[in-house]
C-alpha atoms as an extended CHARMM CRD file, in Angstrom:
* protein
*
        79  EXT
         1         1  MET       CA             21.4440000000        0.4130000000       -5.1850000000  PROA      1               0.0000000000
         2         2  THR       CA             23.1880000000       -2.0030000000       -2.7610000000  PROA      2               0.0000000000
         3         3  GLN       CA             22.2950000000       -1.6080000000        0.8780000000  PROA      3               0.0000000000
         4         4  THR       CA             24.7930000000       -3.1560000000        3.0130000000  PROA      4               0.0000000000
         5         5  THR       CA             25.2710000000       -3.1720000000        6.5580000000  PROA      5               0.0000000000
         6         6  THR       CA             28.4120000000       -2.1990000000        8.0150000000  PROA      6               0.0000000000
         7         7  THR       CA             28.5880000000       -4.7180000000       10.9020000000  PROA      7               0.0000000000
         8         8  THR       CA             27.5830000000       -7.7210000000        8.7630000000  PROA      8               0.0000000000
         9         9  GLY       CA             28.3110000000       -6.9650000000        5.2090000000  PROA      9               0.0000000000
        10        10  ARG       CA             24.5860000000       -8.2570000000        4.2920000000  PROA      10              0.0000000000
        11        11  ASP       CA             22.9580000000       -7.0120000000        1.0660000000  PROA      11              0.0000000000
        12        12  VAL       CA             19.7950000000       -6.0120000000        2.7230000000  PROA      12              0.0000000000
        13        13  HSD       CA             18.2540000000       -5.1490000000       -0.2380000000  PROA      13              0.0000000000
        14        14  ALA       CA             19.4320000000       -8.2670000000       -1.9250000000  PROA      14              0.0000000000
        15        15  VAL       CA             17.8960000000      -10.3020000000        1.0010000000  PROA      15              0.0000000000
        16        16  ILE       CA             14.6570000000       -8.7740000000        1.0010000000  PROA      16              0.0000000000
        17        17  GLU       CA             14.0600000000       -9.2970000000       -2.9250000000  PROA      17              0.0000000000
        18        18  ALA       CA             15.4490000000      -13.1420000000       -2.4320000000  PROA      18              0.0000000000
        19        19  SER       CA             12.8320000000      -13.4280000000        0.1050000000  PROA      19              0.0000000000
        20        20  ASN       CA              9.8600000000      -12.0700000000       -1.7500000000  PROA      20              0.0000000000
        21        21  TYR       CA              9.3130000000       -9.6750000000        0.7600000000  PROA      21              0.0000000000
        22        22  VAL       CA              8.2230000000      -12.2000000000        3.1310000000  PROA      22              0.0000000000
        23        23  ARG       CA              9.2690000000      -12.4740000000        6.9190000000  PROA      23              0.0000000000
        24        24  HSD       CA              8.8030000000      -15.0140000000        9.1360000000  PROA      24              0.0000000000
        25        25  GLY       CA              8.2960000000      -14.4940000000       13.1700000000  PROA      25              0.0000000000
        26        26  GLY       CA              6.6850000000      -16.3210000000       15.8310000000  PROA      26              0.0000000000
        27        27  VAL       CA              5.5280000000      -15.7720000000       19.5880000000  PROA      27              0.0000000000
        28        28  THR       CA              8.2160000000      -17.3690000000       21.3790000000  PROA      28              0.0000000000
        29        29  PRO       CA             11.9890000000      -15.7730000000       21.7700000000  PROA      29              0.0000000000
        30        30  ARG       CA             13.1790000000      -17.9010000000       19.1350000000  PROA      30              0.0000000000
        31        31  SER       CA             10.5100000000      -16.9410000000       16.8090000000  PROA      31              0.0000000000
        32        32  GLY       CA              8.7640000000      -20.5210000000       17.1660000000  PROA      32              0.0000000000
        33        33  ALA       CA              5.2900000000      -20.6610000000       17.8950000000  PROA      33              0.0000000000
        34        34  TYR       CA              3.4200000000      -22.5540000000       20.6110000000  PROA      34              0.0000000000
        35        35  PRO       CA              1.3050000000      -25.8010000000       20.4820000000  PROA      35              0.0000000000
        36        36  SER       CA             -1.8830000000      -23.5090000000       20.3610000000  PROA      36              0.0000000000
        37        37  CYS       CA             -1.0120000000      -21.1520000000       17.6820000000  PROA      37              0.0000000000
        38        38  ILE       CA             -3.2110000000      -22.1500000000       14.7060000000  PROA      38              0.0000000000
        39        39  CYS       CA             -1.3880000000      -20.0100000000       12.0430000000  PROA      39              0.0000000000
        40        40  PRO       CA             -0.2460000000      -21.4110000000        9.0710000000  PROA      40              0.0000000000
        41        41  LYS       CA              3.5400000000      -22.2590000000        9.9560000000  PROA      41              0.0000000000
        42        42  ALA       CA              6.8490000000      -21.4580000000        8.3210000000  PROA      42              0.0000000000
        43        43  PRO       CA              9.4540000000      -23.7590000000        7.5850000000  PROA      43              0.0000000000
        44        44  CYS       CA             11.3770000000      -22.2230000000       10.8500000000  PROA      44              0.0000000000
        45        45  GLY       CA              8.2740000000      -23.3500000000       12.9610000000  PROA      45              0.0000000000
        46        46  GLY       CA              6.8220000000      -19.6700000000       13.0680000000  PROA      46              0.0000000000
        47        47  VAL       CA              4.3830000000      -18.1930000000       11.1420000000  PROA      47              0.0000000000
        48        48  ALA       CA              4.7640000000      -15.8070000000        7.9650000000  PROA      48              0.0000000000
        49        49  SER       CA              3.9930000000      -12.0740000000        8.3350000000  PROA      49              0.0000000000
        50        50  GLY       CA              0.6390000000      -11.2130000000        7.4850000000  PROA      50              0.0000000000
        51        51  THR       CA             -0.7600000000      -14.6420000000        8.4410000000  PROA      51              0.0000000000
        52        52  GLU       CA             -1.6770000000      -13.8720000000       11.9650000000  PROA      52              0.0000000000
        53        53  HSD       CA             -5.1330000000      -14.4760000000       12.8140000000  PROA      53              0.0000000000
        54        54  ALA       CA             -7.1970000000      -12.4360000000       15.1700000000  PROA      54              0.0000000000
        55        55  ASP       CA             -8.6980000000      -15.2970000000       16.7270000000  PROA      55              0.0000000000
        56        56  CYS       CA             -5.5320000000      -17.5420000000       17.3170000000  PROA      56              0.0000000000
        57        57  PRO       CA             -4.9810000000      -17.6170000000       20.9410000000  PROA      57              0.0000000000
        58        58  GLU       CA             -1.4370000000      -17.0240000000       20.8460000000  PROA      58              0.0000000000
        59        59  HSD       CA             -1.4690000000      -14.0840000000       18.8140000000  PROA      59              0.0000000000
        60        60  ALA       CA             -4.6170000000      -12.7750000000       20.4230000000  PROA      60              0.0000000000
        61        61  LEU       CA             -1.9730000000      -11.9180000000       23.0500000000  PROA      61              0.0000000000
        62        62  ASN       CA             -0.4190000000       -9.4170000000       20.5760000000  PROA      62              0.0000000000
        63        63  PRO       CA              2.9280000000      -10.3880000000       21.1370000000  PROA      63              0.0000000000
        64        64  THR       CA              6.5120000000       -8.6210000000       19.8870000000  PROA      64              0.0000000000
        65        65  GLN       CA              7.0510000000      -10.7720000000       16.5370000000  PROA      65              0.0000000000
        66        66  MET       CA             10.8690000000      -11.8290000000       16.2870000000  PROA      66              0.0000000000
        67        67  LEU       CA             11.0630000000      -11.5960000000       12.2880000000  PROA      67              0.0000000000
        68        68  HSD       CA             13.5670000000      -12.7710000000       10.1630000000  PROA      68              0.0000000000
        69        69  TRP       CA             13.8500000000      -12.6930000000        6.2770000000  PROA      69              0.0000000000
        70        70  ALA       CA             12.4430000000      -15.8420000000        4.5310000000  PROA      70              0.0000000000
        71        71  ALA       CA             15.5650000000      -16.0080000000        2.4950000000  PROA      71              0.0000000000
        72        72  GLU       CA             17.6000000000      -16.5690000000        5.9250000000  PROA      72              0.0000000000
        73        73  CYS       CA             15.2240000000      -19.0740000000        7.8060000000  PROA      73              0.0000000000
        74        74  PRO       CA             16.9070000000      -21.1160000000       10.0310000000  PROA      74              0.0000000000
        75        75  GLY       CA             14.7860000000      -23.7890000000        9.0460000000  PROA      75              0.0000000000
        76        76  PRO       CA             12.8010000000      -26.2800000000       11.3280000000  PROA      76              0.0000000000
        77        77  ALA       CA             12.8690000000      -25.3060000000       15.0840000000  PROA      77              0.0000000000
        78        78  GLY       CA             15.7870000000      -26.8220000000       16.9610000000  PROA      78              0.0000000000
        79        79  ASN       CA             18.0150000000      -27.0290000000       14.0550000000  PROA      79              0.0000000000
């Protein structure tokens, strides 16, 4: 079954599968991480979902994660 959004025409299920069910996120409004974040980084500069550490000084703030699917990763922060 193909799931597409009416506004973008994205095949959501295909994007999820291409991402191997991995999402990236961060603690900044643009999904990046602050320098004090010690979590493993994704190509976008944020962290991959599930890698947040309880002792990370940034994630200890329990921020809202701005998530995107790995297959749609915008790449290095600032590009």
